[in-house]
């Protein structure tokens, strides 16, 4: 059973389009995250939700909007895609927000904006 | 501001040898430090966590040390195998709080048979 799953795995789209990435975790965790990994391989936090409540909202353009319909799901919608949005986006989850909690990552969504 | 540095150059070692990876950090005294492994095309996988009051932690062939004076963690893989080839990331809690984890850029390890 996949613990953290993301769809789609690959996403190729034109500039200006709107797209969504879906994430689901079956670990019963309270906290979920979105990370962006750029071409230099830096993994940077974008958002985190705890029990469907937004906890972390990094300096991310407001074209990016997360939505958590329930504790097991955290989706990411991106409006007006730009070339610089091309990256790998990882969803992750952890038991809760306590320090040192192990984060479980999904397989990533490779977004290419043309 | 908080900074995490990992050797950006790949580490090439022979099978059976011990691989040692370094994670240095500045402007911070974290309560713990984590190591993750990332294979190409996959998400990071948690390996070990070491707390500030622990000098050393072991798990099978893995050993992590945490020197809060030097502000450095060393990650060792003994009796390395080609299957250990991957990128290894160290991660610290953000010094601005807010339950954020800051990841280093990672060090790529190649173990040759």
PDB file of C-alpha atoms in Angstrom, chain A residues 9 33 35 37 40-43 45 55-56 58 90 97-103 105-107 110, chain B residues 4 32 34 36 38 40-46 49 51 89 98-106:
ATOM      1  CA  UNK A   9       3.406  11.941 -11.685  1.00  0.00           C
ATOM      2  CA  UNK A  33       3.011  19.492   3.501  1.00  0.00           C
ATOM      3  CA  UNK A  35       7.519  21.105  -0.936  1.00  0.00           C
ATOM      4  CA  UNK A  37      12.441  20.908  -5.333  1.00  0.00           C
ATOM      5  CA  UNK A  40      19.498  22.710  -7.901  1.00  0.00           C
ATOM      6  CA  UNK A  41      17.811  20.058  -5.761  1.00  0.00           C
ATOM      7  CA  UNK A  42      16.935  22.364  -2.863  1.00  0.00           C
ATOM      8  CA  UNK A  43      13.800  21.121  -1.143  1.00  0.00           C
ATOM      9  CA  UNK A  45       8.615  24.103   2.175  1.00  0.00           C
ATOM     10  CA  UNK A  55      -0.108  26.345   9.507  1.00  0.00           C
ATOM     11  CA  UNK A  56       2.774  27.280   7.221  1.00  0.00           C
ATOM     12  CA  UNK A  58       5.875  30.437   2.938  1.00  0.00           C
ATOM     13  CA  UNK A  90       6.531  16.741  -3.249  1.00  0.00           C
ATOM     14  CA  UNK A  97       3.551  19.109  14.223  1.00  0.00           C
ATOM     15  CA  UNK A  98       5.804  18.053  17.091  1.00  0.00           C
ATOM     16  CA  UNK A  99       9.477  18.744  16.576  1.00  0.00           C
ATOM     17  CA  UNK A 100      11.413  15.945  15.017  1.00  0.00           C
ATOM     18  CA  UNK A 101       8.450  14.128  13.530  1.00  0.00           C
ATOM     19  CA  UNK A 102       9.413  11.926  10.604  1.00  0.00           C
ATOM     20  CA  UNK A 103       8.051  13.202   7.332  1.00  0.00           C
ATOM     21  CA  UNK A 105       7.165  11.915   1.201  1.00  0.00           C
ATOM     22  CA  UNK A 106       5.184  11.089  -1.894  1.00  0.00           C
ATOM     23  CA  UNK A 107       6.869  10.159  -5.190  1.00  0.00           C
ATOM     24  CA  UNK A 110       7.339  16.614 -12.180  1.00  0.00           C
TER      25      UNK A 110
ATOM     26  CA  UNK B   4      22.917  24.374   6.067  1.00  0.00           C
ATOM     27  CA  UNK B  32      17.721  17.835  16.637  1.00  0.00           C
ATOM     28  CA  UNK B  34      17.600  14.442  10.681  1.00  0.00           C
ATOM     29  CA  UNK B  36      17.055  11.503   4.710  1.00  0.00           C
ATOM     30  CA  UNK B  38      16.644  10.400  -1.825  1.00  0.00           C
ATOM     31  CA  UNK B  40      16.604   9.582  -8.385  1.00  0.00           C
ATOM     32  CA  UNK B  41      12.978  10.201  -9.300  1.00  0.00           C
ATOM     33  CA  UNK B  42      11.709   9.506  -5.790  1.00  0.00           C
ATOM     34  CA  UNK B  43      10.814  11.378  -2.640  1.00  0.00           C
ATOM     35  CA  UNK B  44      13.149  11.560   0.373  1.00  0.00           C
ATOM     36  CA  UNK B  45      13.006   8.727   2.891  1.00  0.00           C
ATOM     37  CA  UNK B  46      13.743   9.285   6.588  1.00  0.00           C
ATOM     38  CA  UNK B  49      17.145  11.550  13.879  1.00  0.00           C
ATOM     39  CA  UNK B  51      18.920  15.058  19.315  1.00  0.00           C
ATOM     40  CA  UNK B  89      19.967  15.141   2.792  1.00  0.00           C
ATOM     41  CA  UNK B  98       6.756  27.675  12.905  1.00  0.00           C
ATOM     42  CA  UNK B  99       7.252  23.916  12.639  1.00  0.00           C
ATOM     43  CA  UNK B 100       9.303  24.255   9.459  1.00  0.00           C
ATOM     44  CA  UNK B 101      12.049  21.867   8.388  1.00  0.00           C
ATOM     45  CA  UNK B 102      14.974  23.203   6.397  1.00  0.00           C
ATOM     46  CA  UNK B 103      16.744  20.746   4.116  1.00  0.00           C
ATOM     47  CA  UNK B 104      20.311  20.867   2.885  1.00  0.00           C
ATOM     48  CA  UNK B 105      20.969  20.481  -0.833  1.00  0.00           C
ATOM     49  CA  UNK B 106      22.258  16.961  -0.273  1.00  0.00           C
TER      50      UNK B 106
END
